Amino acid sequence: MTINDVFRASDFLIIGHRGAAGLAPENTLASFRLAIELGCPMLELDVQRIYSNDGTPRLCVFHDDRVDRTTNGKGLVKDYTVEDLIKLRCANDQPIPMLEDVLDLIRTYPKVALNIELKGQQTAELAAELITKHTYNPILVSSFHLEELAKFRRIDKTTAVAPLFARWRKDIAAVAQKLDATAINIAATSITQNRMTGLLEGNLPVAAYTVNSASQAATLKQYGVSGIFTDYPDKFVNI
Ligand code: G3P
Ligand code: MG
């Protein structure tokens, strides 16, 4: 199953944002498990590069630059070693997973797709390495960092990618085309009917983040948006 198949199979794709971030500690295995149980066909997570004590680079699944908001620790993620980061606890005693942990979890659910969002520098190579070894689930790689995403595309010519935009810009379709993208991911607040009409000419599915209200989802769907990232997949799946 490809990412194209995943979008095609659904009338409106419900993507579990950081798992089910509104219902469980975001970006933890508990959150991803819950999103799968709730029937999300796609999960989204954020990855950042950190180092093990022996200097090996790894990708941790974490959103913020600092650990303060979501864990019992303090300070910048980049200042943690893998060994120290995994000792921290999020709510409900959940540890911070490494990308491999999430890939291991989802491999037994081959219909579940994963959107790996590259946060920050030097994430492309590591992501490409892990994705090459992981042949079990459809994978979509996205990033606000278009240079990092372009680097990923140069290394991995086949995995689906989606440029990610926090704000509207006129060259979105051109950026997507240059990356040979499979989808476009964009802030829901940047979408208007007119802009969507233009984007749809490119024939790529557009996914909007972060949408937690049914009325906003309905409007976006009417504009031609193909799916939403939501913290509350329970509100949308099986509707
Ligand atoms: O990938 C969609 C969305 O997650 C982008 O924003 O800040 O929640 O990672 P953010
Ligand atoms: Mg994200």
CSV table of C-alpha atoms and ligand atoms in Angstrom, one decimal:
chain,number,residue,atom,x,y,z
A,1,MET,CA,0.0,0.0,0.0
A,2,THR,CA,1.3,3.4,-1.0
A,3,ILE,CA,0.6,6.9,0.5
A,4,ASN,CA,-1.4,7.6,-2.6
A,5,ASP,CA,-3.5,4.5,-1.9
A,6,VAL,CA,-4.0,5.7,1.7
A,7,PHE,CA,-5.4,9.1,0.5
A,8,ARG,CA,-7.5,7.5,-2.2
A,9,ALA,CA,-9.0,4.9,0.2
A,10,SER,CA,-10.4,7.6,2.4
A,11,ASP,CA,-13.1,10.2,1.7
A,12,PHE,CA,-11.4,12.5,4.3
A,13,LEU,CA,-8.2,11.2,5.9
A,14,ILE,CA,-8.0,11.5,9.6
A,15,ILE,CA,-4.4,11.8,10.7
A,16,GLY,CA,-3.6,11.3,14.4
A,17,HIS,CA,-1.6,14.4,15.3
A,18,ARG,CA,1.4,13.3,17.5
A,19,GLY,CA,-0.7,10.1,17.9
A,20,ALA,CA,-3.8,11.3,19.7
A,21,ALA,CA,-2.3,14.3,21.4
A,22,GLY,CA,-5.5,15.6,22.9
A,23,LEU,CA,-6.3,12.2,24.5
A,24,ALA,CA,-2.9,10.8,25.6
A,25,PRO,CA,0.6,12.2,26.2
A,26,GLU,CA,1.7,13.5,22.7
A,27,ASN,CA,4.3,11.6,20.7
A,28,THR,CA,4.5,8.6,23.1
A,29,LEU,CA,3.8,5.0,22.3
A,30,ALA,CA,0.6,5.3,24.4
A,31,SER,CA,-0.6,8.1,22.1
A,32,PHE,CA,0.2,6.1,18.9
A,33,ARG,CA,-1.5,3.0,20.3
A,34,LEU,CA,-4.6,4.9,21.1
A,35,ALA,CA,-4.7,6.6,17.7
A,36,ILE,CA,-4.4,3.1,16.1
A,37,GLU,CA,-7.2,1.7,18.3
A,38,LEU,CA,-9.4,4.6,17.4
A,39,GLY,CA,-8.9,3.7,13.7
A,40,CYS,CA,-6.6,6.4,12.4
A,41,PRO,CA,-5.4,5.4,8.9
A,42,MET,CA,-2.3,7.7,9.4
A,43,LEU,CA,-0.3,8.8,12.4
A,44,GLU,CA,1.9,11.9,12.5
A,45,LEU,CA,5.0,12.4,14.7
A,46,ASP,CA,7.9,14.8,15.0
A,47,VAL,CA,11.6,13.7,15.0
A,48,GLN,CA,14.7,15.4,16.2
A,49,ARG,CA,18.4,14.4,16.0
A,50,ILE,CA,20.2,13.7,19.3
A,51,TYR,CA,23.3,11.7,20.2
A,52,SER,CA,24.0,8.6,22.3
A,53,ASN,CA,26.8,8.7,24.8
A,54,ASP,CA,29.1,6.9,22.3
A,55,GLY,CA,28.4,9.7,19.7
A,56,THR,CA,25.9,7.7,17.5
A,57,PRO,CA,23.2,10.0,16.1
A,58,ARG,CA,19.6,8.9,16.7
A,59,LEU,CA,16.1,10.3,16.0
A,60,CYS,CA,13.9,10.9,19.0
A,61,VAL,CA,10.2,11.4,18.7
A,62,PHE,CA,9.6,14.8,20.2
A,63,HIS,CA,8.0,18.1,19.2
A,64,ASP,CA,9.3,21.0,21.3
A,65,ASP,CA,12.9,22.4,21.4
A,66,ARG,CA,12.7,22.1,25.2
A,67,VAL,CA,11.6,19.2,27.3
A,68,ASP,CA,9.9,21.4,29.9
A,69,ARG,CA,6.3,21.4,28.7
A,70,THR,CA,5.7,17.7,28.3
A,71,THR,CA,8.2,15.9,30.6
A,72,ASN,CA,9.5,16.0,34.1
A,73,GLY,CA,12.8,17.4,32.9
A,74,LYS,CA,14.2,20.8,32.0
A,75,GLY,CA,16.3,22.2,29.2
A,76,LEU,CA,16.9,21.8,25.5
A,77,VAL,CA,16.3,18.4,23.8
A,78,LYS,CA,19.6,18.8,21.8
A,79,ASP,CA,21.6,19.0,25.1
A,80,TYR,CA,20.3,15.5,26.1
A,81,THR,CA,22.0,12.2,25.3
A,82,VAL,CA,19.7,9.4,24.2
A,83,GLU,CA,20.5,7.7,27.5
A,84,ASP,CA,19.3,10.7,29.5
A,85,LEU,CA,16.4,11.6,27.4
A,86,ILE,CA,14.8,8.2,27.7
A,87,LYS,CA,15.0,8.5,31.5
A,88,LEU,CA,12.6,11.4,31.4
A,89,ARG,CA,8.8,10.8,31.8
A,90,CYS,CA,5.9,12.4,30.0
A,91,ALA,CA,2.4,12.3,31.6
A,92,ASN,CA,1.1,8.9,32.6
A,93,ASP,CA,4.7,7.7,33.2
A,94,GLN,CA,5.3,7.5,29.4
A,95,PRO,CA,8.9,7.6,28.2
A,96,ILE,CA,10.0,9.5,25.0
A,97,PRO,CA,10.3,7.0,22.2
A,98,MET,CA,13.0,6.8,19.5
A,99,LEU,CA,11.7,6.6,15.9
A,100,GLU,CA,12.6,2.9,15.8
A,101,ASP,CA,10.3,2.2,18.8
A,102,VAL,CA,7.3,3.7,16.8
A,103,LEU,CA,8.3,1.8,13.7
A,104,ASP,CA,8.4,-1.4,15.7
A,105,LEU,CA,4.9,-0.7,17.1
A,106,ILE,CA,3.3,0.0,13.8
A,107,ARG,CA,4.8,-2.9,11.8
A,108,THR,CA,2.1,-5.2,13.0
A,109,TYR,CA,-0.5,-2.8,11.6
A,110,PRO,CA,0.5,-2.7,7.9
A,111,LYS,CA,-2.5,-0.6,6.9
A,112,VAL,CA,-1.5,2.2,9.3
A,113,ALA,CA,0.5,4.9,7.5
A,114,LEU,CA,3.1,7.1,9.2
A,115,ASN,CA,3.9,10.8,8.6
A,116,ILE,CA,7.4,11.5,9.9
A,117,GLU,CA,7.9,15.2,10.3
A,118,LEU,CA,11.5,16.2,10.2
A,119,LYS,CA,12.1,18.8,12.8
A,120,GLY,CA,15.4,20.6,12.4
A,121,GLN,CA,18.7,19.9,10.8
A,122,GLN,CA,20.4,16.7,10.0
A,123,THR,CA,17.3,14.5,10.3
A,124,ALA,CA,17.0,13.5,6.6
A,125,GLU,CA,19.8,11.0,6.4
A,126,LEU,CA,18.9,9.2,9.6
A,127,ALA,CA,15.2,9.1,8.6
A,128,ALA,CA,16.1,7.7,5.2
A,129,GLU,CA,18.3,5.0,6.7
A,130,LEU,CA,15.5,3.8,9.0
A,131,ILE,CA,12.8,4.0,6.3
A,132,THR,CA,14.9,1.9,3.9
A,133,LYS,CA,14.9,-0.9,6.5
A,134,HIS,CA,11.2,-0.5,7.3
A,135,THR,CA,9.1,-2.0,4.6
A,136,TYR,CA,5.9,-2.7,6.6
A,137,ASN,CA,3.9,0.6,6.5
A,138,PRO,CA,3.3,3.4,4.0
A,139,ILE,CA,5.5,6.3,5.0
A,140,LEU,CA,5.2,10.0,4.2
A,141,VAL,CA,8.1,12.3,5.2
A,142,SER,CA,7.3,16.0,5.7
A,143,SER,CA,9.0,19.1,6.9
A,144,PHE,CA,8.8,22.9,7.3
A,145,HIS,CA,12.5,22.8,6.6
A,146,LEU,CA,12.3,22.6,2.8
A,147,GLU,CA,16.1,22.2,2.4
A,148,GLU,CA,16.1,19.2,4.8
A,149,LEU,CA,13.2,17.7,2.9
A,150,ALA,CA,15.1,18.3,-0.4
A,151,LYS,CA,18.1,16.5,1.1
A,152,PHE,CA,15.8,13.6,2.1
A,153,ARG,CA,14.5,13.5,-1.5
A,154,ARG,CA,18.1,13.4,-2.9
A,155,ILE,CA,19.0,10.5,-0.7
A,156,ASP,CA,15.7,8.6,-1.0
A,157,LYS,CA,14.0,8.9,-4.4
A,158,THR,CA,11.0,6.7,-3.7
A,159,THR,CA,9.5,7.4,-0.3
A,160,ALA,CA,6.6,9.8,-0.4
A,161,VAL,CA,7.2,13.4,0.7
A,162,ALA,CA,5.1,16.4,1.5
A,163,PRO,CA,6.4,19.9,2.0
A,164,LEU,CA,4.8,21.5,5.1
A,165,PHE,CA,3.8,25.2,5.3
A,166,ALA,CA,2.9,27.2,8.3
A,167,ARG,CA,1.9,30.2,6.1
A,168,TRP,CA,0.5,30.7,2.6
A,169,ARG,CA,3.0,31.4,-0.2
A,170,LYS,CA,2.4,31.6,-3.9
A,171,ASP,CA,5.0,28.9,-4.9
A,172,ILE,CA,3.5,26.0,-2.9
A,173,ALA,CA,2.6,24.0,-6.0
A,174,ALA,CA,6.1,24.7,-7.5
A,175,VAL,CA,7.9,23.6,-4.3
A,176,ALA,CA,5.8,20.4,-4.3
A,177,GLN,CA,6.6,19.7,-7.9
A,178,LYS,CA,10.3,20.2,-7.4
A,179,LEU,CA,10.3,17.7,-4.6
A,180,ASP,CA,8.2,15.2,-6.6
A,181,ALA,CA,5.8,15.4,-3.6
A,182,THR,CA,2.9,13.1,-3.0
A,183,ALA,CA,1.0,15.5,-0.8
A,184,ILE,CA,1.0,19.1,0.5
A,185,ASN,CA,0.7,19.6,4.3
A,186,ILE,CA,-0.4,23.1,5.4
A,187,ALA,CA,-1.7,25.0,8.4
A,188,ALA,CA,-5.5,25.0,8.3
A,189,THR,CA,-5.5,28.7,9.2
A,190,SER,CA,-3.8,29.5,5.8
A,191,ILE,CA,-6.4,27.8,3.7
A,192,THR,CA,-9.1,29.8,1.9
A,193,GLN,CA,-11.5,28.5,-0.8
A,194,ASN,CA,-9.6,30.5,-3.4
A,195,ARG,CA,-6.2,29.2,-2.5
A,196,MET,CA,-7.6,25.7,-2.4
A,197,THR,CA,-9.1,26.1,-5.9
A,198,GLY,CA,-5.6,27.0,-7.1
A,199,LEU,CA,-3.8,24.2,-5.3
A,200,LEU,CA,-6.2,21.5,-6.5
A,201,GLU,CA,-5.1,22.2,-10.1
A,202,GLY,CA,-1.8,20.5,-9.1
A,203,ASN,CA,-3.8,17.3,-8.3
A,204,LEU,CA,-2.0,16.6,-5.1
A,205,PRO,CA,-3.9,15.8,-1.9
A,206,VAL,CA,-3.8,18.6,0.7
A,207,ALA,CA,-3.7,17.8,4.4
A,208,ALA,CA,-4.4,20.6,7.0
A,209,TYR,CA,-3.2,20.9,10.5
A,210,THR,CA,-4.3,21.1,13.3
A,211,VAL,CA,-8.1,20.7,13.2
A,212,ASN,CA,-10.0,19.8,16.3
A,213,SER,CA,-13.5,21.1,15.4
A,214,ALA,CA,-16.1,19.3,13.3
A,215,SER,CA,-17.3,22.5,11.7
A,216,GLN,CA,-13.8,23.6,10.6
A,217,ALA,CA,-13.2,20.1,9.2
A,218,ALA,CA,-16.5,20.3,7.3
A,219,THR,CA,-15.5,23.6,5.8
A,220,LEU,CA,-12.1,22.4,4.8
A,221,LYS,CA,-13.5,19.3,3.2
A,222,GLN,CA,-15.9,21.4,1.2
A,223,TYR,CA,-12.9,23.4,-0.1
A,224,GLY,CA,-11.4,20.2,-1.3
A,225,VAL,CA,-8.9,19.4,1.5
A,226,SER,CA,-8.2,15.7,1.5
A,227,GLY,CA,-7.5,15.2,5.2
A,228,ILE,CA,-6.8,16.7,8.6
A,229,PHE,CA,-4.2,16.3,11.4
A,230,THR,CA,-6.2,16.2,14.6
A,231,ASP,CA,-5.4,15.8,18.3
A,232,TYR,CA,-8.9,14.2,18.8
A,233,PRO,CA,-9.2,11.4,16.3
A,234,ASP,CA,-12.1,10.1,18.4
A,235,LYS,CA,-14.3,13.0,17.1
A,236,PHE,CA,-13.7,12.2,13.5
A,237,VAL,CA,-13.0,8.6,12.8
A,238,ASN,CA,-16.0,6.4,11.7
A,239,ILE,CA,-18.0,9.5,10.9
B,1,G3P,O1,2.8,17.9,10.5
B,1,G3P,C1,1.7,18.7,10.8
B,1,G3P,C2,2.0,19.5,12.1
B,1,G3P,O2,2.4,18.6,13.1
B,1,G3P,C3,2.9,20.6,12.0
B,1,G3P,O3,3.1,21.4,13.1
B,1,G3P,O4,4.1,22.2,15.1
B,1,G3P,O5,2.4,20.4,15.3
B,1,G3P,O6,4.6,19.9,14.3
B,1,G3P,P1,3.6,20.9,14.5
B,2,MG,MG,4.3,17.8,13.7
